[in-house]
Coordinates of N, CA and C in Angstrom, one line a residue:
Chain R
E1 N 122.8 106.7 89.9 CA 121.6 105.4 90.7 C 120.8 106.2 92.1
V2 N 119.8 106.4 91.6 CA 119.1 106.5 93.5 C 119.0 105.8 94.3
Q3 N 120.4 106.6 95.6 CA 120.3 105.8 96.5 C 119.7 106.3 97.9
L4 N 119.1 106.0 98.5 CA 118.6 106.4 100.1 C 119.4 104.9 100.9
V5 N 119.7 106.0 102.3 CA 120.4 104.7 103.1 C 120.1 105.8 104.6
E6 N 119.4 105.0 105.2 CA 118.7 105.1 106.3 C 119.6 104.8 107.6
S7 N 119.7 105.5 108.5 CA 120.3 105.4 109.6 C 120.0 106.2 111.4
G8 N 120.4 105.6 112.1 CA 120.1 106.0 113.5 C 119.2 105.3 114.2
G9 N 118.7 104.0 113.6 CA 117.5 103.8 114.6 C 118.4 102.4 115.8
G10 N 117.4 102.1 116.6 CA 118.2 101.5 117.6 C 116.9 101.4 119.0
L11 N 117.6 100.6 120.0 CA 116.6 100.6 121.0 C 116.7 102.0 121.9
V12 N 115.3 102.5 122.3 CA 115.2 103.5 123.1 C 114.1 103.0 123.7
Q13 N 114.2 104.0 125.4 CA 113.1 103.7 126.0 C 112.0 104.7 125.9
P14 N 110.7 103.9 126.8 CA 109.7 105.0 126.4 C 109.8 106.2 126.7
G15 N 109.7 107.2 126.4 CA 109.6 108.4 126.9 C 111.0 109.5 125.9
G16 N 111.6 108.4 125.6 CA 113.3 108.7 124.7 C 112.3 109.4 123.6
S17 N 114.1 110.0 122.7 CA 114.1 110.4 121.9 C 115.6 109.9 120.8
L18 N 115.4 110.4 119.5 CA 116.4 109.5 118.6 C 116.1 110.3 117.4
R19 N 116.8 110.3 116.6 CA 117.0 111.0 115.4 C 117.4 110.4 114.3
L20 N 116.5 110.2 113.5 CA 117.1 109.1 112.0 C 117.4 110.0 111.4
S21 N 118.6 109.7 109.9 CA 119.0 110.7 109.1 C 118.5 109.4 107.7
C22 N 118.6 109.9 106.8 CA 119.0 109.4 105.6 C 119.4 110.1 104.6
A23 N 120.9 109.6 104.1 CA 121.6 110.4 103.2 C 120.9 110.2 101.3
A24 N 121.1 110.8 100.9 CA 120.4 110.7 99.7 C 121.6 110.7 98.5
S25 N 121.9 110.2 97.4 CA 122.8 110.5 96.5 C 122.1 109.4 95.3
G26 N 122.9 110.7 94.2 CA 122.2 110.4 92.6 C 120.9 110.8 91.6
F27 N 120.4 111.6 92.5 CA 120.1 112.7 92.1 C 120.1 114.1 92.7
T28 N 119.3 115.1 92.3 CA 119.4 116.5 92.8 C 118.2 116.5 93.8
F29 N 118.9 116.2 95.1 CA 118.2 116.0 96.3 C 117.2 117.5 96.7
S30 N 118.1 118.1 96.7 CA 117.1 120.0 96.6 C 115.9 120.2 95.6
S31 N 115.9 119.3 94.9 CA 114.4 119.6 93.8 C 112.9 118.6 94.6
Y32 N 113.5 117.6 95.3 CA 112.3 116.7 95.6 C 111.9 116.6 97.0
W33 N 110.6 117.0 97.0 CA 110.2 116.6 98.2 C 110.4 115.0 99.2
M34 N 110.6 115.1 100.3 CA 110.9 114.1 100.8 C 110.1 113.6 102.0
H35 N 110.0 112.3 102.4 CA 108.9 111.1 102.9 C 109.4 110.4 103.8
W36 N 108.8 109.7 104.9 CA 109.3 108.9 106.1 C 107.9 108.1 106.0
V37 N 108.0 107.0 106.0 CA 107.0 105.8 105.9 C 107.3 104.9 107.2
R38 N 106.9 104.7 108.5 CA 107.0 103.7 109.1 C 106.1 102.3 108.6
Q39 N 107.0 101.0 109.2 CA 105.9 99.8 109.0 C 106.3 99.0 110.3
A40 N 105.3 99.0 111.6 CA 105.7 98.2 112.9 C 105.7 96.4 112.4
P41 N 106.3 95.9 113.1 CA 106.7 94.0 113.3 C 105.6 93.7 112.7
G42 N 105.3 93.3 111.3 CA 104.2 92.1 111.0 C 102.8 92.9 110.6
K43 N 103.4 94.3 110.2 CA 102.0 95.2 109.9 C 101.8 96.0 108.6
G44 N 101.0 96.7 108.6 CA 101.4 97.3 107.0 C 102.1 98.5 107.0
L45 N 101.5 99.5 105.9 CA 102.8 101.0 105.7 C 102.0 102.0 106.3
V46 N 102.6 102.6 107.0 CA 102.1 103.9 107.9 C 103.2 105.5 107.3
W47 N 102.0 106.2 106.7 CA 102.6 107.4 106.2 C 103.0 108.1 107.3
V48 N 104.1 108.7 107.7 CA 104.3 109.5 108.8 C 104.7 111.1 108.3
S49 N 105.2 111.6 107.6 CA 105.7 112.9 107.3 C 106.1 112.9 105.9
R50 N 106.4 114.3 105.9 CA 106.5 115.0 104.3 C 107.0 116.4 104.5
I51 N 108.2 116.6 103.8 CA 109.1 117.7 103.8 C 108.9 118.0 102.2
N52 N 108.8 119.2 102.4 CA 108.8 120.2 100.6 C 110.3 120.3 100.2
S53 N 110.8 120.7 99.0 CA 112.4 121.1 98.6 C 113.0 121.6 99.0
D54 N 112.4 123.0 99.9 CA 113.6 123.4 100.9 C 113.3 123.7 102.1
G55 N 112.5 122.7 102.8 CA 112.4 122.6 104.0 C 111.1 123.4 104.9
S56 N 110.6 124.3 104.0 CA 109.7 125.2 104.4 C 108.0 125.1 104.8
S57 N 108.2 123.5 104.5 CA 106.6 123.2 104.4 C 106.5 121.9 104.7
T58 N 105.8 121.2 106.4 CA 106.2 120.0 106.8 C 104.5 119.8 106.5
S59 N 104.3 117.9 107.0 CA 102.9 117.7 107.0 C 103.1 116.4 108.0
Y60 N 102.2 115.9 108.8 CA 102.7 114.8 109.7 C 101.4 114.1 110.0
A61 N 101.5 112.9 110.1 CA 99.9 112.2 110.6 C 100.1 112.5 111.6
D62 N 98.5 112.2 112.3 CA 98.2 112.7 113.1 C 98.8 111.9 114.6
S63 N 99.2 110.9 114.3 CA 99.9 110.0 115.4 C 100.9 110.2 115.6
V64 N 101.9 111.3 115.3 CA 103.1 111.9 115.1 C 103.1 113.1 115.5
K65 N 102.4 113.6 115.2 CA 102.2 115.2 115.3 C 102.7 116.2 116.4
G66 N 103.2 116.7 116.7 CA 103.7 117.7 118.0 C 105.1 116.7 118.7
R67 N 105.0 115.4 118.3 CA 106.5 114.2 118.7 C 107.5 114.4 117.8
F68 N 107.2 114.1 116.4 CA 108.1 114.4 115.2 C 108.5 115.2 114.6
T69 N 109.5 115.6 114.2 CA 110.1 116.8 113.6 C 111.0 116.2 112.5
I70 N 110.1 116.4 111.4 CA 111.1 116.3 109.7 C 111.8 117.5 109.2
S71 N 113.0 117.1 108.8 CA 113.9 118.4 108.4 C 114.8 118.0 107.5
R72 N 115.6 118.6 106.7 CA 116.4 118.6 105.7 C 117.6 119.4 105.5
D73 N 118.5 118.9 105.2 CA 120.2 119.5 104.8 C 120.6 119.5 103.2
N74 N 119.8 120.7 102.8 CA 120.1 120.0 101.0 C 121.7 120.4 101.0
A75 N 122.4 121.2 101.7 CA 124.2 121.1 101.3 C 124.7 119.8 102.0
K76 N 124.0 119.0 102.7 CA 124.6 117.7 103.1 C 123.4 116.6 102.3
N77 N 122.9 116.8 101.5 CA 122.0 115.8 101.0 C 121.4 114.8 102.1
T78 N 120.9 115.0 103.1 CA 119.9 114.3 104.2 C 118.9 115.3 104.4
L79 N 118.1 114.0 104.5 CA 117.0 114.3 105.2 C 117.0 113.4 107.0
Y80 N 116.1 114.4 107.9 CA 116.3 113.4 109.6 C 114.6 113.6 109.7
L81 N 114.1 112.9 110.8 CA 113.5 112.9 111.6 C 113.5 112.6 113.1
Q82 N 113.4 113.7 113.7 CA 113.7 113.6 115.1 C 112.3 113.4 115.6
M83 N 112.7 112.4 116.5 CA 111.5 111.8 117.4 C 111.4 111.5 118.3
N84 N 110.5 112.2 119.1 CA 110.6 112.7 120.6 C 109.5 112.0 121.6
S85 N 109.6 111.6 122.6 CA 108.3 111.4 123.3 C 108.0 109.9 122.6
L86 N 109.0 109.2 122.7 CA 108.7 108.1 122.1 C 107.9 106.8 122.8
R87 N 106.8 106.2 122.0 CA 105.8 105.4 122.7 C 106.4 104.0 122.1
A88 N 105.3 103.0 122.7 CA 105.9 101.4 121.9 C 105.2 101.3 120.9
E89 N 104.1 102.1 120.7 CA 103.7 101.9 119.2 C 104.2 102.4 118.4
D90 N 105.5 103.6 118.3 CA 106.5 104.1 117.3 C 107.5 103.0 117.2
T91 N 107.4 101.5 117.5 CA 108.2 100.4 117.2 C 108.1 100.2 115.7
A92 N 108.9 100.4 114.9 CA 108.7 100.1 113.4 C 110.2 100.0 112.7
V93 N 110.0 99.8 111.8 CA 110.9 100.2 110.6 C 110.9 101.3 110.1
Y94 N 111.9 102.7 109.7 CA 110.8 103.8 109.8 C 112.1 103.8 107.9
Y95 N 111.4 104.0 107.3 CA 111.6 104.2 105.8 C 111.9 105.7 105.0
C96 N 112.8 106.2 104.6 CA 112.7 107.5 104.0 C 112.4 107.1 102.6
A97 N 112.0 108.1 101.9 CA 110.9 107.4 100.4 C 111.0 108.9 99.6
R98 N 111.7 109.1 98.2 CA 111.7 109.9 97.2 C 110.5 109.8 96.4
P99 N 109.5 110.7 95.7 CA 108.7 110.4 94.8 C 109.3 110.5 93.7
R100 N 108.6 110.0 92.7 CA 109.2 109.6 91.2 C 109.1 110.7 90.7
R101 N 108.6 111.8 91.0 CA 109.2 113.4 90.2 C 109.4 114.4 91.1
D102 N 110.0 115.3 90.6 CA 110.2 116.6 91.3 C 109.2 117.6 92.0
G103 N 109.3 118.2 92.7 CA 107.8 119.1 93.2 C 107.2 118.4 94.6
Y104 N 106.2 119.1 94.2 CA 104.6 118.5 95.1 C 104.1 116.8 94.1
N105 N 104.6 116.2 95.1 CA 104.5 114.5 94.7 C 104.6 113.7 96.2
Y106 N 104.1 112.6 96.2 CA 103.5 111.8 97.0 C 103.8 110.2 96.4
E107 N 103.8 110.1 95.0 CA 104.0 109.0 94.3 C 105.7 108.1 95.2
L108 N 105.5 107.5 95.5 CA 107.1 106.9 96.2 C 107.6 106.0 95.7
D109 N 108.8 106.3 94.7 CA 109.2 105.5 93.9 C 110.4 104.7 94.3
Y110 N 111.3 105.5 95.4 CA 112.5 105.2 95.4 C 112.5 105.1 97.4
W111 N 112.9 103.8 97.5 CA 112.9 103.8 98.9 C 113.8 103.1 99.9
G112 N 114.8 103.7 100.6 CA 115.4 102.8 101.7 C 115.5 101.6 101.8
Q113 N 116.4 101.2 102.9 CA 116.3 99.9 103.1 C 115.8 99.6 104.5
G114 N 115.5 100.8 105.1 CA 114.6 100.6 106.6 C 115.4 101.0 107.5
T115 N 115.6 101.6 108.8 CA 116.1 101.5 110.2 C 115.2 101.5 111.0
L116 N 115.6 100.5 111.9 CA 114.5 99.6 112.9 C 114.7 100.1 114.6
V117 N 113.5 101.0 114.5 CA 113.2 101.6 116.0 C 113.1 100.8 117.0
T118 N 112.9 100.4 118.1 CA 112.5 99.5 118.9 C 112.1 100.5 120.1
V119 N 111.2 100.9 120.7 CA 111.0 101.4 122.0 C 110.5 100.2 123.0
S120 N 111.7 100.1 124.1 CA 111.1 99.3 125.0 C 111.9 99.6 126.1
S121 N 111.2 99.3 127.5 CA 112.0 99.4 128.8 C 112.9 98.3 128.9
Chain D
E1 N 91.8 112.9 108.9 CA 92.0 111.6 108.3 C 91.3 110.7 107.0
I2 N 91.9 110.7 105.9 CA 91.1 109.5 104.9 C 91.3 108.2 105.0
V3 N 90.5 107.2 105.5 CA 90.6 105.8 106.1 C 90.9 105.1 104.7
M4 N 91.7 104.3 104.5 CA 92.0 103.6 103.3 C 91.6 102.1 103.8
T5 N 90.5 101.6 103.0 CA 90.5 99.9 103.5 C 90.5 98.8 102.2
Q6 N 90.9 98.2 102.5 CA 91.6 96.9 101.5 C 91.0 95.8 101.6
S7 N 90.5 95.0 100.7 CA 89.4 94.0 101.0 C 90.0 93.0 99.4
P8 N 90.4 91.8 100.0 CA 90.2 91.4 101.1 C 91.6 91.2 101.8
A9 N 91.3 90.8 103.0 CA 92.9 91.0 103.8 C 93.6 89.7 103.0
T10 N 93.0 88.8 102.9 CA 94.2 87.6 102.1 C 93.4 87.3 100.7
L11 N 94.2 87.1 99.7 CA 93.7 86.4 98.8 C 94.1 85.5 97.9
S12 N 94.1 83.9 98.1 CA 94.5 82.8 97.3 C 94.2 82.7 95.9
V13 N 95.4 82.6 95.1 CA 95.0 82.4 93.5 C 96.0 81.7 93.1
S14 N 95.5 80.7 92.2 CA 96.6 79.8 91.4 C 97.2 80.5 90.8
P15 N 98.8 80.4 90.3 CA 99.7 81.0 89.2 C 98.7 80.9 87.8
G16 N 99.1 81.8 87.1 CA 98.0 82.1 85.9 C 96.8 83.0 85.7
E17 N 95.9 82.9 87.1 CA 94.8 83.0 87.0 C 95.0 84.8 87.5
R18 N 93.6 85.0 87.3 CA 93.4 86.8 87.6 C 92.9 87.3 89.1
A19 N 93.7 88.0 89.5 CA 93.5 88.6 90.7 C 93.0 90.0 90.9
T20 N 91.8 90.1 91.5 CA 91.0 91.7 91.7 C 91.6 92.3 93.4
L21 N 92.2 93.2 93.6 CA 92.1 93.7 94.6 C 91.5 95.0 94.7
S22 N 90.9 95.2 95.9 CA 89.9 96.6 96.0 C 90.4 97.4 97.0
C23 N 90.0 98.5 97.0 CA 90.4 99.6 98.0 C 89.6 100.3 97.9
R24 N 89.3 100.8 99.2 CA 87.9 102.6 99.4 C 88.5 102.9 100.2
A25 N 88.1 104.4 99.7 CA 88.5 105.7 100.3 C 87.1 105.9 101.4
S26 N 87.4 106.6 102.3 CA 86.3 107.3 103.4 C 85.6 108.5 102.6
Q27 N 86.0 109.1 102.0 CA 85.5 109.9 101.3 C 86.6 110.3 99.8
S28 N 85.9 111.0 99.1 CA 87.1 110.8 97.5 C 88.3 111.5 97.7
V29 N 89.1 110.9 96.9 CA 90.2 111.2 96.7 C 90.7 111.5 95.3
S30 N 89.4 111.5 94.6 CA 89.4 111.9 93.0 C 90.5 110.5 92.5
S31 N 91.7 111.1 92.0 CA 92.5 109.8 91.0 C 94.0 109.9 92.0
N32 N 93.8 110.6 93.2 CA 95.2 110.8 93.6 C 95.4 108.8 94.4
L33 N 95.4 107.9 94.0 CA 95.8 106.7 94.5 C 96.9 106.1 93.7
A34 N 97.8 105.7 94.9 CA 99.0 104.4 94.1 C 98.9 103.3 94.8
W35 N 99.3 102.1 94.3 CA 99.5 101.4 94.5 C 100.7 100.7 94.4
Y36 N 101.1 99.9 95.8 CA 102.6 99.1 96.2 C 102.6 97.7 96.2
Q37 N 103.6 96.9 95.6 CA 103.4 95.5 96.1 C 105.1 95.5 97.0
Q38 N 104.9 94.5 97.9 CA 105.8 94.4 98.8 C 106.3 93.4 99.2
K39 N 107.1 92.7 99.0 CA 107.7 91.1 99.2 C 108.7 90.9 100.7
P40 N 108.7 90.0 101.1 CA 109.1 89.7 102.9 C 110.5 90.5 102.6
G41 N 110.7 91.0 103.6 CA 112.1 91.7 103.9 C 112.7 92.9 102.7
Q42 N 111.9 93.3 102.2 CA 112.1 94.1 101.2 C 111.2 95.8 101.4
A43 N 111.8 96.5 100.9 CA 111.4 97.8 100.7 C 109.9 97.8 99.6
P44 N 108.8 98.5 99.8 CA 107.9 98.4 98.8 C 108.2 99.0 97.7
R45 N 107.3 98.5 96.3 CA 107.6 99.1 94.8 C 106.2 99.8 94.5
L46 N 107.0 100.9 93.9 CA 105.6 101.7 93.3 C 104.9 101.0 92.1
L47 N 103.8 100.6 92.0 CA 103.4 99.9 90.8 C 102.4 100.6 90.0
I48 N 101.7 101.7 90.3 CA 100.7 102.2 89.6 C 100.6 103.6 90.5
Y49 N 100.3 105.0 89.8 CA 100.1 105.9 90.5 C 98.9 106.9 89.6
G50 N 98.3 107.9 89.8 CA 97.2 108.0 89.0 C 96.0 107.4 89.1
A51 N 95.9 106.6 89.8 CA 95.0 105.0 89.8 C 95.1 104.4 88.9
S52 N 95.8 104.9 88.1 CA 95.5 103.8 86.6 C 97.1 104.2 85.6
T53 N 98.2 104.4 86.3 CA 99.3 104.7 85.2 C 100.4 104.1 85.8
R54 N 100.7 103.0 85.0 CA 101.7 102.1 85.5 C 103.2 102.8 85.9
A55 N 103.8 102.4 86.7 CA 105.2 103.0 86.7 C 106.1 102.8 85.9
T56 N 107.2 103.1 86.1 CA 108.6 102.9 85.2 C 108.8 101.8 85.5
G57 N 108.7 100.1 84.6 CA 109.1 99.0 84.5 C 108.1 98.2 84.9
I58 N 107.2 98.5 85.2 CA 105.8 97.6 85.7 C 105.5 97.1 84.0
P59 N 105.2 95.4 84.8 CA 104.6 94.7 83.5 C 103.1 95.3 83.3
A60 N 102.8 94.7 81.8 CA 101.5 95.1 81.9 C 100.2 94.4 81.8
R61 N 100.3 93.6 82.7 CA 99.7 92.3 83.4 C 99.0 93.0 84.8
F62 N 99.6 94.4 85.0 CA 99.1 95.2 86.1 C 98.8 96.3 85.8
S63 N 97.3 96.4 86.2 CA 96.3 97.2 85.7 C 95.5 97.9 87.1
G64 N 95.3 99.5 87.2 CA 94.8 100.0 88.3 C 93.3 101.0 87.3
S65 N 92.3 100.5 88.3 CA 91.2 101.3 87.9 C 90.5 102.5 89.0
G66 N 89.8 103.0 88.8 CA 88.7 103.7 89.7 C 88.8 105.0 89.9
S67 N 87.8 105.8 90.3 CA 88.4 107.1 90.5 C 87.3 107.5 92.3
G68 N 87.4 108.6 92.7 CA 86.6 108.8 93.8 C 87.0 108.1 94.8
T69 N 85.9 107.2 95.4 CA 86.0 106.3 96.3 C 86.4 104.7 96.1
E70 N 86.7 104.3 95.0 CA 86.2 102.7 94.4 C 87.8 102.6 93.9
F71 N 88.4 101.6 94.2 CA 89.9 101.5 93.3 C 90.1 99.9 93.3
T72 N 90.7 99.7 91.9 CA 90.9 98.2 91.7 C 92.4 98.2 91.2
L73 N 92.6 97.4 91.7 CA 94.1 96.7 90.9 C 93.9 95.3 90.7
T74 N 94.1 95.0 89.2 CA 94.0 93.8 88.7 C 95.3 93.1 88.1
I75 N 95.3 92.1 88.9 CA 96.8 91.2 87.9 C 96.3 89.9 87.3
S76 N 96.4 90.4 85.6 CA 95.9 89.6 84.7 C 96.3 88.2 84.6
S77 N 97.1 87.9 84.8 CA 97.9 86.5 84.9 C 98.6 86.5 85.9
L78 N 98.8 85.6 87.2 CA 99.4 85.8 88.3 C 101.1 85.2 87.4
Q79 N 102.0 86.1 88.2 CA 103.3 84.9 88.0 C 104.0 84.7 89.2
S80 N 104.8 83.8 89.2 CA 105.2 83.4 90.8 C 106.0 84.4 91.6
E81 N 106.3 85.8 90.9 CA 107.0 86.5 91.5 C 105.9 87.6 91.9
D82 N 104.5 87.4 91.8 CA 103.8 88.3 92.0 C 103.2 88.2 93.6
F83 N 103.5 87.0 94.2 CA 102.7 86.7 95.2 C 103.4 87.5 96.1
A84 N 103.0 88.2 96.8 CA 103.1 89.5 97.8 C 102.1 90.2 98.6
V85 N 102.5 91.0 99.4 CA 101.3 92.4 100.1 C 101.2 93.4 99.0
Y86 N 100.3 93.9 99.0 CA 99.8 94.9 98.4 C 98.9 96.3 98.8
Y87 N 99.7 96.9 98.6 CA 98.9 98.7 99.5 C 98.3 99.7 98.6
C88 N 97.2 100.4 99.4 CA 96.8 101.4 97.8 C 97.0 102.4 99.3
Q89 N 97.7 104.1 98.5 CA 97.8 105.2 99.4 C 97.2 106.0 98.1
Q90 N 96.5 107.0 99.5 CA 96.0 108.2 99.0 C 96.8 109.4 99.3
Y91 N 97.1 110.3 98.1 CA 97.5 111.4 98.7 C 96.6 112.7 98.2
N92 N 95.3 112.7 98.2 CA 94.3 113.7 98.1 C 94.9 114.9 98.7
N93 N 95.4 114.8 99.8 CA 95.6 116.1 100.7 C 97.0 116.1 101.3
W94 N 97.3 117.1 102.0 CA 98.6 117.0 102.4 C 99.0 115.8 103.5
R95 N 97.8 114.9 104.3 CA 98.4 114.1 104.7 C 98.0 112.6 104.3
S96 N 99.2 111.8 103.6 CA 98.7 111.0 102.5 C 98.2 109.8 104.1
T97 N 98.0 108.7 103.4 CA 97.2 107.1 104.2 C 97.5 106.0 103.5
F98 N 97.6 105.1 104.1 CA 97.8 103.8 102.9 C 96.5 103.3 103.8
G99 N 96.0 101.8 103.0 CA 95.5 100.8 103.3 C 96.2 100.0 104.2
G100 N 95.5 99.0 104.5 CA 96.2 97.8 105.5 C 96.4 96.5 104.8
G101 N 96.3 96.8 103.5 CA 97.2 95.6 102.6 C 96.5 94.7 102.3
T102 N 96.4 93.8 101.3 CA 95.8 92.5 101.0 C 97.1 91.6 100.4
K103 N 97.5 90.6 101.3 CA 97.7 89.8 100.6 C 98.0 88.6 100.1
V104 N 98.5 88.6 98.4 CA 98.4 87.3 97.6 C 99.0 86.5 98.1
E105 N 98.0 85.4 97.9 CA 98.9 84.3 98.4 C 98.8 82.9 97.4
I106 N 99.7 81.9 97.2 CA 99.6 80.9 96.4 C 98.3 79.9 96.8
K107 N 97.6 79.9 95.7 CA 96.7 78.5 96.3 C 96.8 77.5 96.1

């Protein structure tokens, strides 16, 4: 069974940093591109970032580029999102998501339960 | 950045009726379009990918159509479990974007 479990969320002050983790199991993690998607309270989904299978290629939404860094450790089956220079508008539930097939794919078929990040003083 | 616009924002439908949701892209995304369903307190669920292919386990009452800039999700006969928020997502380039969502509520 595919499982994605996010952790690392919490309350952080504006300008602060946080690192999210997503522990994956039930599939060959190293074969799949992985994504982060966020959702502010009561708002819609926003695609944040993706990373390819071996970690050599990444993409970011304009709203987080230069502040967030996606990475992965295939030996630990774990996806990360390092978030720096956090702003109030980054407050959201952050989901990690796996596409429905391996390789280049953005069709997000498996999602974690999400971890809440609150940026406030 | 490709902007995805969904309409209407809210759709009031009676159970058993047909629901038609629209999604428009600011530029062509070919058929690189997916639809998701999200219920309160839950993660999204993939319904449709490639604009018209149902994901595994999705009932046949859900269908997707369109290409280029205009897309439609149709729910042929709404069941009680279908009342939710629906999002479209384009993935025609490296940076994906979602639409703002359509809430389907009970009339």
